[in-house]
CSV table of C-alpha atoms in Angstrom, one decimal:
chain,number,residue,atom,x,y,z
A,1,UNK,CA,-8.4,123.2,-24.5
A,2,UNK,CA,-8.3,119.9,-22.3
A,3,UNK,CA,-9.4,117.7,-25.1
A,4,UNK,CA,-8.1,116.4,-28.5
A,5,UNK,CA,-10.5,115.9,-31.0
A,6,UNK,CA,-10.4,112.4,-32.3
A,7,UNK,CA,-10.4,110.6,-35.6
A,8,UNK,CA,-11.4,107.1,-35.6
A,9,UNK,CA,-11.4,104.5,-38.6
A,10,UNK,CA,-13.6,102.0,-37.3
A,11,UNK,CA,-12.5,98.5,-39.3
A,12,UNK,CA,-13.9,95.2,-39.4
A,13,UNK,CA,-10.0,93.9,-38.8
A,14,UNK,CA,-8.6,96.6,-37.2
A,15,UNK,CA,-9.1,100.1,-35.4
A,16,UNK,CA,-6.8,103.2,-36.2
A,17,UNK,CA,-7.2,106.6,-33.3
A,18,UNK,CA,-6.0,109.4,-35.0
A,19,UNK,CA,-5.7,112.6,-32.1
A,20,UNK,CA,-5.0,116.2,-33.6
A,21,UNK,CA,-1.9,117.2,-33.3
A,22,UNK,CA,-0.6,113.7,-32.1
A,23,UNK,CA,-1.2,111.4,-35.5
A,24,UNK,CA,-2.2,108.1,-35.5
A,25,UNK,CA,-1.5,107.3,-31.3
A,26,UNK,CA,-3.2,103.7,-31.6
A,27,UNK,CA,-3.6,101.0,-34.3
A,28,UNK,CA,-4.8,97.7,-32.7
A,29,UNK,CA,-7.3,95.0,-33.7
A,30,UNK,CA,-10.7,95.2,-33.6
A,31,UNK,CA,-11.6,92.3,-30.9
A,32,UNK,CA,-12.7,92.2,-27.5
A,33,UNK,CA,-12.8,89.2,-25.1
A,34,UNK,CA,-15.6,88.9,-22.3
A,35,UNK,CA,-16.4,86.4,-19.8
A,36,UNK,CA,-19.7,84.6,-20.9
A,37,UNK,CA,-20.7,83.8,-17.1
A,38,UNK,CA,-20.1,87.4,-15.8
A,39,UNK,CA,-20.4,90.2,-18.7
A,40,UNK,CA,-17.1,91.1,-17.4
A,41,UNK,CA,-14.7,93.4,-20.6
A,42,UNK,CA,-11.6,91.3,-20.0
A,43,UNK,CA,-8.9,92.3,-23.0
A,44,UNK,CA,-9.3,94.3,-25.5
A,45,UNK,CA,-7.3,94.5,-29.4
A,46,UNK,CA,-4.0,92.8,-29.3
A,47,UNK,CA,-4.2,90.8,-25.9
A,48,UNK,CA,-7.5,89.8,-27.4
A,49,UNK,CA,-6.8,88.5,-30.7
A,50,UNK,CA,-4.2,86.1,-29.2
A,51,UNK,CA,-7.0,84.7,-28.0
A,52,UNK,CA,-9.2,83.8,-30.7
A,53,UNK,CA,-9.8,80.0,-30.9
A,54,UNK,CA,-8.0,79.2,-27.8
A,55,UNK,CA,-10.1,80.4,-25.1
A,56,UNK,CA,-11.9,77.9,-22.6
A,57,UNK,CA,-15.3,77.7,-22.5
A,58,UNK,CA,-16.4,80.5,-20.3
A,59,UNK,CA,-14.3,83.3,-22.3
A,60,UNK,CA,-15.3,84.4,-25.6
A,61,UNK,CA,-13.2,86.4,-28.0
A,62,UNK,CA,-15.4,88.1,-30.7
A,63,UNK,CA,-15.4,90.8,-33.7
A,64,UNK,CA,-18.0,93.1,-33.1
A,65,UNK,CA,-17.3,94.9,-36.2
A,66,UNK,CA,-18.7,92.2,-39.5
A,67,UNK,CA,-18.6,93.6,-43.1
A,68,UNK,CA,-18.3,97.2,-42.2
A,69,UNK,CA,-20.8,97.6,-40.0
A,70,UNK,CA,-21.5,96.8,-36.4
A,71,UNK,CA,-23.1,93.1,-35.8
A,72,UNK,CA,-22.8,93.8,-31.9
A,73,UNK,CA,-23.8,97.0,-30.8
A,74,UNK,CA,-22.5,97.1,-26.5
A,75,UNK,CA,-19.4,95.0,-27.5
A,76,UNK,CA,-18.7,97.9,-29.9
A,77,UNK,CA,-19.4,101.1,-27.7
A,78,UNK,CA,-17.4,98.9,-24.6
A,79,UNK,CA,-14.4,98.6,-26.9
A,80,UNK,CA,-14.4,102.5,-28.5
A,81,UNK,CA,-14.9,103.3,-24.6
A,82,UNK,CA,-11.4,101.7,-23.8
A,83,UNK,CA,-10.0,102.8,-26.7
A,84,UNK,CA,-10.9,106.5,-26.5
A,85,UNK,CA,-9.7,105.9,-22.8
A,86,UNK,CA,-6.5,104.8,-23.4
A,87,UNK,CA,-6.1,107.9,-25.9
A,88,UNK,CA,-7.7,111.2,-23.7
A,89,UNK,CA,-5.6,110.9,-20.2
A,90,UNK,CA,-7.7,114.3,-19.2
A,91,UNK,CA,-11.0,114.0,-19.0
A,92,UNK,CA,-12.5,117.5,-18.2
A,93,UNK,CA,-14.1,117.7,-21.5
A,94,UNK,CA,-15.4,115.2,-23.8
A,95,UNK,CA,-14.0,114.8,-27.3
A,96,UNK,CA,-15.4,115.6,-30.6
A,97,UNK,CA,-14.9,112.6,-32.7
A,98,UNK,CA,-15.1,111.8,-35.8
A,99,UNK,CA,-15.8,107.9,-37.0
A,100,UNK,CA,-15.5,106.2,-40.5
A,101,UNK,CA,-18.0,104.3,-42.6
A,102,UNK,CA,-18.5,102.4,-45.3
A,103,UNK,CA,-20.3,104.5,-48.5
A,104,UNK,CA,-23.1,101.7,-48.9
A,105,UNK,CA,-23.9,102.5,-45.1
A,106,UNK,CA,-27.7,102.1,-44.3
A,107,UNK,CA,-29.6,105.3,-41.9
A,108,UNK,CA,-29.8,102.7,-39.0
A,109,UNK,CA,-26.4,101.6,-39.4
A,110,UNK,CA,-25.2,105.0,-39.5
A,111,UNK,CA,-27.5,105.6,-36.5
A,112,UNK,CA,-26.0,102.5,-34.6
A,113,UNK,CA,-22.6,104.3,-35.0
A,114,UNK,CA,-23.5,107.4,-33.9
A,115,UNK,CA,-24.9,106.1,-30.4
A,116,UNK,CA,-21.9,104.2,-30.0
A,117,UNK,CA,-19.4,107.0,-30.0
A,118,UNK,CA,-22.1,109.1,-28.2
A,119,UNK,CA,-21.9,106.3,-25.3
A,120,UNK,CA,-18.8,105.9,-25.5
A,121,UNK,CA,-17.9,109.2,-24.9
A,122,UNK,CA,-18.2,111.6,-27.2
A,123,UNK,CA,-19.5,115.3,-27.1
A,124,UNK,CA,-20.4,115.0,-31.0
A,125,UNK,CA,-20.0,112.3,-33.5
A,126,UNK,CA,-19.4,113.4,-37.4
A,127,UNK,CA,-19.1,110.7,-39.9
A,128,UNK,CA,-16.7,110.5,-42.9
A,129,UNK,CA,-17.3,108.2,-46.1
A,130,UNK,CA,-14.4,105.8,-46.3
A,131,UNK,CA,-13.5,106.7,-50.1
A,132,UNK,CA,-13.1,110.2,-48.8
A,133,UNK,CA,-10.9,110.0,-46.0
A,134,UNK,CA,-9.1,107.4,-48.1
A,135,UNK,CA,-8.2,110.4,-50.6
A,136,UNK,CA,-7.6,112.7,-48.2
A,137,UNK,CA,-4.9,110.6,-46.5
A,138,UNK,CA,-3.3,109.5,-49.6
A,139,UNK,CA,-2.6,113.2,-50.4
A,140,UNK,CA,-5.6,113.5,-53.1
A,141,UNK,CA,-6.6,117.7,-53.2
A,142,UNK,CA,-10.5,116.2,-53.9
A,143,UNK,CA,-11.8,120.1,-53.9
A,144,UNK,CA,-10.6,120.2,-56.9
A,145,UNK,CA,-13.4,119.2,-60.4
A,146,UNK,CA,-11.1,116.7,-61.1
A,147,UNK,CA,-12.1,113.1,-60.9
A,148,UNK,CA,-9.8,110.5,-59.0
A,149,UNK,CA,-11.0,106.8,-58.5
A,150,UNK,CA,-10.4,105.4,-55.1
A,151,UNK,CA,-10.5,101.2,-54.3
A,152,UNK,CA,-10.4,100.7,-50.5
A,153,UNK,CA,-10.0,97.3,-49.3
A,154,UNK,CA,-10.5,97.1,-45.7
A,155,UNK,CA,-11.4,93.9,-43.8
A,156,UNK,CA,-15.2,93.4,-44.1
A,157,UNK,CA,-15.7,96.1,-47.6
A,158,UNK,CA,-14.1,97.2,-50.2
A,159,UNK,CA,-15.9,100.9,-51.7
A,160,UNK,CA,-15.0,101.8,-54.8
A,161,UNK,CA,-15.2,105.5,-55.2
A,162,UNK,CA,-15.2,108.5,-58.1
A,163,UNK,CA,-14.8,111.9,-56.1
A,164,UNK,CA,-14.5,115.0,-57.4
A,165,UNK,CA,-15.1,118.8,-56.0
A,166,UNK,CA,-14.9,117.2,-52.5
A,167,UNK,CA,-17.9,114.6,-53.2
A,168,UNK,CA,-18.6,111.3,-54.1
A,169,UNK,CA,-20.1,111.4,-57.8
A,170,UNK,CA,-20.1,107.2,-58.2
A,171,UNK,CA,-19.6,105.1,-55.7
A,172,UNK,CA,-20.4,101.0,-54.9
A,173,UNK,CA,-19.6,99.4,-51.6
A,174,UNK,CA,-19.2,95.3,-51.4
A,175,UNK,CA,-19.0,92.9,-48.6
A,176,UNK,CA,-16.4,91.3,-49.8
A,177,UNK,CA,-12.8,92.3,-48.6
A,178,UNK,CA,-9.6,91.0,-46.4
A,179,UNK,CA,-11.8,88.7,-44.6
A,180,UNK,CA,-13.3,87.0,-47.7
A,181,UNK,CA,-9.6,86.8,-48.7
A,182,UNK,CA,-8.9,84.8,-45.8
A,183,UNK,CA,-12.1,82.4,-45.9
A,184,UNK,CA,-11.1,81.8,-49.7
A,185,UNK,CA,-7.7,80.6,-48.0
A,186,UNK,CA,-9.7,78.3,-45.6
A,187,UNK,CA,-12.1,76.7,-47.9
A,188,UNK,CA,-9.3,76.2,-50.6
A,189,UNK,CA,-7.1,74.5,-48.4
A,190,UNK,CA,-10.0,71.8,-47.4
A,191,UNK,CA,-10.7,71.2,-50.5
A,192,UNK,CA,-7.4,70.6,-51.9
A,193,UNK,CA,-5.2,69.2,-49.6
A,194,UNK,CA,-8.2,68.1,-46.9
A,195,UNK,CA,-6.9,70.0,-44.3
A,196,UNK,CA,-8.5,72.2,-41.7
A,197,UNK,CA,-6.4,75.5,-40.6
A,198,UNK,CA,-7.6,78.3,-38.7
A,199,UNK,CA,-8.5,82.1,-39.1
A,200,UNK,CA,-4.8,83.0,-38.3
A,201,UNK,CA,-3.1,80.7,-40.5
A,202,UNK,CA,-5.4,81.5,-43.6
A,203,UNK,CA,-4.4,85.8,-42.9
A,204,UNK,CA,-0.4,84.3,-42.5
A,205,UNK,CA,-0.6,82.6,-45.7
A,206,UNK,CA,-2.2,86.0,-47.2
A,207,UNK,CA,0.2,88.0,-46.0
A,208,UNK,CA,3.4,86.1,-46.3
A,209,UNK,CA,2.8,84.8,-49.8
A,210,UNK,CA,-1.0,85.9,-51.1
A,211,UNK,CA,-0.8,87.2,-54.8
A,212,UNK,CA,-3.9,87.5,-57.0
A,213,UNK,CA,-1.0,87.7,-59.7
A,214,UNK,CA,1.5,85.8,-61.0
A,215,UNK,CA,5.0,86.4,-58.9
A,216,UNK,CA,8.0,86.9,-60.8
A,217,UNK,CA,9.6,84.4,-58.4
A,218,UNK,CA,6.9,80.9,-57.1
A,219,UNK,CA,7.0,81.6,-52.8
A,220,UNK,CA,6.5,78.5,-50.7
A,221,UNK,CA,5.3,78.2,-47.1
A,222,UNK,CA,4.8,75.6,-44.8
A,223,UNK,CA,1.9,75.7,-42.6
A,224,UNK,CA,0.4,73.1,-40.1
A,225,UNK,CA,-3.4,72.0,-40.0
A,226,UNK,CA,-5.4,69.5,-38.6
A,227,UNK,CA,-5.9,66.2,-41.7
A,228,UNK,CA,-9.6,65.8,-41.9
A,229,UNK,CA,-8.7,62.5,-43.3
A,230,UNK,CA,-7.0,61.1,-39.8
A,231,UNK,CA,-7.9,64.4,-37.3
A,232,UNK,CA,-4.0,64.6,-36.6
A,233,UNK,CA,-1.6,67.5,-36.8
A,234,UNK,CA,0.4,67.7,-40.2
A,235,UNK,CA,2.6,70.1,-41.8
A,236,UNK,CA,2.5,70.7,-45.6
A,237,UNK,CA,3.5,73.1,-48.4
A,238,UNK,CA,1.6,75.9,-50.2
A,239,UNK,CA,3.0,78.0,-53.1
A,240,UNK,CA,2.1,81.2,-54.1
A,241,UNK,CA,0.2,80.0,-57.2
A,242,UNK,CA,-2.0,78.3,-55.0
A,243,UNK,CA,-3.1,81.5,-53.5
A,244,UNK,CA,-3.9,83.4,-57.0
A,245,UNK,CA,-6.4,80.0,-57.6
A,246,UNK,CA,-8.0,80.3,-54.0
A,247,UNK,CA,-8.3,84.1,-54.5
A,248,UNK,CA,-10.1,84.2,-58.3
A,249,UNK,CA,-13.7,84.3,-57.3
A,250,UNK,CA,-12.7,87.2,-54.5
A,251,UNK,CA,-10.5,89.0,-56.7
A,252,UNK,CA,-13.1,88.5,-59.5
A,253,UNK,CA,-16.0,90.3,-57.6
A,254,UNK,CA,-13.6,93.2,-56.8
A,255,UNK,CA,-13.0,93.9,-60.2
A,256,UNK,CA,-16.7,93.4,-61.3
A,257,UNK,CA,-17.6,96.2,-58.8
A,258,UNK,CA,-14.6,98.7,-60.1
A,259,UNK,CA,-15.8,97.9,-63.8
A,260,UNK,CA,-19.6,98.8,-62.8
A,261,UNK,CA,-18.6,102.1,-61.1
A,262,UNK,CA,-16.3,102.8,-64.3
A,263,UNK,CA,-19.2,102.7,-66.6
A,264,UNK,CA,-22.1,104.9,-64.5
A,265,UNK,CA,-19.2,107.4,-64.1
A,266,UNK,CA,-19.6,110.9,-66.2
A,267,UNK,CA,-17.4,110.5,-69.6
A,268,UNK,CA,-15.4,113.6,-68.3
A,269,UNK,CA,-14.4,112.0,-65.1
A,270,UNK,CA,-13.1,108.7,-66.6
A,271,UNK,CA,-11.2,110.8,-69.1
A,272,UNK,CA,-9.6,112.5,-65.6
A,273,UNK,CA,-9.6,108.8,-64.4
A,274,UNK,CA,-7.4,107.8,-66.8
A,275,UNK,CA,-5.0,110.5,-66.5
A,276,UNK,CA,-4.6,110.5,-62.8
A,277,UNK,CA,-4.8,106.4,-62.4
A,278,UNK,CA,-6.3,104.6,-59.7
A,279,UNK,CA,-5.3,104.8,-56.1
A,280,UNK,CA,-5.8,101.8,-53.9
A,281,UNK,CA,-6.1,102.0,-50.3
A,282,UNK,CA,-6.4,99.3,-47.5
A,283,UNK,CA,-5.0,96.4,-46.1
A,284,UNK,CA,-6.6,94.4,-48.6
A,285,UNK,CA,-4.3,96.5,-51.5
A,286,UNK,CA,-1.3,94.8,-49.9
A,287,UNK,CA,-2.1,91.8,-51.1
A,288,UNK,CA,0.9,91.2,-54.2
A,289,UNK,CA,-0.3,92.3,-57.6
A,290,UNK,CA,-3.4,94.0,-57.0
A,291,UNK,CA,-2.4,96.8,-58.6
A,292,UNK,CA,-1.2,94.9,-61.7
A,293,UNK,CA,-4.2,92.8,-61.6
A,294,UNK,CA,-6.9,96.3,-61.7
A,295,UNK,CA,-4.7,97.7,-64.0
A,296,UNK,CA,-4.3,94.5,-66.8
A,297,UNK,CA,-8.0,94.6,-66.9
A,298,UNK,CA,-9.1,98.2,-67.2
A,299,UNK,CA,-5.7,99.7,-69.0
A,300,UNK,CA,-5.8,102.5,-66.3
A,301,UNK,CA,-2.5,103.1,-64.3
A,302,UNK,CA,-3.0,101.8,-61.1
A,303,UNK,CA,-1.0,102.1,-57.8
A,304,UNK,CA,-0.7,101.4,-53.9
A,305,UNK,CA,-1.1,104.9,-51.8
A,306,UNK,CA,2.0,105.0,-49.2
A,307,UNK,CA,1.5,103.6,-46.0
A,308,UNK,CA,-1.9,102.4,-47.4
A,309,UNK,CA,-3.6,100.8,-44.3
A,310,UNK,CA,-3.1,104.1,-42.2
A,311,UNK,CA,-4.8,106.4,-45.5
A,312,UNK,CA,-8.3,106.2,-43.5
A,313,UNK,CA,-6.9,107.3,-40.6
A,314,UNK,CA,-5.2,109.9,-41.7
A,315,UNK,CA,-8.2,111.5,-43.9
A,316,UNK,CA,-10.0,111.2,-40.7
A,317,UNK,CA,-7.6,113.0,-38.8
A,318,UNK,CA,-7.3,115.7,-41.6
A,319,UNK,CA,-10.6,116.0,-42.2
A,320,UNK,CA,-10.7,117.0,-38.1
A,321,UNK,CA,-9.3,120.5,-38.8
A,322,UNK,CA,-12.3,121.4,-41.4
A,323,UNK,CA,-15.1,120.0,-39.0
A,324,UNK,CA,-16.8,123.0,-38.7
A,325,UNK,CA,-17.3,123.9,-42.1
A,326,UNK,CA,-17.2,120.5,-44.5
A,327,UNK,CA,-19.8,120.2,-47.3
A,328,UNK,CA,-22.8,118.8,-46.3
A,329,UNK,CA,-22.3,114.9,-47.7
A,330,UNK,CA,-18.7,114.6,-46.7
A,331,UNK,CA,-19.5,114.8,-43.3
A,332,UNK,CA,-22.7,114.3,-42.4
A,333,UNK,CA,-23.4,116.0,-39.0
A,334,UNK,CA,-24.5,113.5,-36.6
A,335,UNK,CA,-28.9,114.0,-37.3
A,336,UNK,CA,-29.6,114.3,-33.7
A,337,UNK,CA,-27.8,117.0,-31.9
A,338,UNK,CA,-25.8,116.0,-29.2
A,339,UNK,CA,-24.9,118.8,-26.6
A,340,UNK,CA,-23.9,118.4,-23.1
């Protein structure tokens, strides 16, 4: 065979290639840069998230990816085209690929995702709930009748998930995620200490010292802003117990949605629930104390799957071997048949 078939989880932060037999061969933000006067691709992922909010006026760097689902449709298939180039060098045959979505995913949505890797360059496009590939790659046997509970926080969704014998039995999928996280940041810091900081900044302070419970140790960081007060640069401090304050309504809503799943799932599958514990996947689970946070409120043993951000991926890339003969629902074959 000249072609790899491909996995792809296709985030509202970032975008993770998975190529059989290969692994995960690219991880790289999900941005592209164009210029507004000619149309023109200019950088894509990395090179083009150094660029948002500092490009002049005739370059734009945008997300084309917003809560999950695509907000601009050619900016999407021009950035899976470069990526899926950079990861097939031969190109005699196109790929089969199969793409990640959200669970609360809408027919045109799904649609809008299938033509994308179609013009992009794919021979066939499958799609994989996110829950599901989030199981699979944390090492979760989900053929099995035995309920597990999945929480993946990406950047634009979290979906909460009970799956058992290889389906989802109860699931909820919420717009609010990593980049909520990161707004809550923004809007906290204007109202508290009347300074203006930027996208980057607010993911820093998540990342560096962002707990939605208390630390065992208080973690300061200094972070520069513009005062709205004078419009001049100025440095202050923010302490981790900040962040838990700027995070409640987001952290809130997340636990809301893993309450309301717990109670429209079967009796039998919480009492599995509770036994196996709740496995949390996503870049948004790194934030410190999740775990402890889920598990103080529902008493169920809750913990971070290894390598959490890459757990899509990998169920994607798993799921790649069994493309031919997956349940109907796990993977739903792309509706319109696409052969070249």
């Amino acid at each position: 065979m000249f072609t790899k078939d491909i996995g792809i989880d296709l985030g509202t932060a970032s975008i993770l290639v998975y190529v059989k037999g290969k692994g995960v061969v690219l991880r790289e933000p999900s941005v592209v840069a164009i210029d507004k006067n000619s149309g023109k691709l200019l950088k894509v992922g990395t090179e083009a998230q150094q660029m948002l909010g500092r490009t002049p006026g005739n370059i734009v760097a945008i997300r084309p990816l917003r809560e999950g689902v695509i907000s601009d449709y050619d900016m999407t298939e021009r950035m899976l085209k470069e990526f899926i180039r950079k990861v097939t060098s031969f190109r005699l045959f196109k790929p089969r690929i199969v793409i990640c979505v959200p669970s609360g995913i809408t027919e045109v949505e799904e649609r809008a995702v299938i033509d994308a890797g179609i013009q992009a360059g794919a021979r066939r496009v499958y799609l994989i709930e996110e829950p599901v590939a989030a199981a699979i790659g944390a090492g979760i046997d989900i053929a099995k009748p035995d309920g597990h509970m999945i929480v993946d926080i990406g950047g634009g969704t979290t979906d909460i998930a009970v799956i058992s014998l290889s389906g989802i039995v109860e699931s909820t999928s919420i717009k609010i995620a990593g980049d909520q996280f990161d707004e809550a940041i923004v809007k906290y810091i204007r109202r508290k200490h009347n300074v203006l900081i930027g996208e980057r900044t607010a993911e820093e302070l998540k990342m560096q010292i962002g707990c939605v419970f208390p630390r065992p140790e208080e973690q300061m960081l200094e972070i520069k802003g513009r005062c709205l007060m004078t419009g001049l640069p100025r440095v202050f401090s923010v302490s981790s117990s900040e962040m838990i304050e700027a995070f409640e309504e987001v952290s809130t809503r997340i636990l809301e949605a893993i309450h309301g799943v717990l109670e429209r799932t079967p009796p039998e599958l919480v009492a599995d629930i509770s036994t196996n514990g709740i496995c949390m996947t996503g870049g948004g689970s790194l934030v410190w104390g999740f775990d402890k946070l889920i598990e103080s409120h529902t008493g169920i043993e809750t913990h971070v799957a290894d390598d959490a951000i890459s757990c899509v991926a990998y169920g994607t890339g798993k799921s790649l071997e069994n493309v031919g003969d997956m349940q109907d629902g796990t993977i739903n074959l792309s509706r319109r048949k696409q052969m070249n």
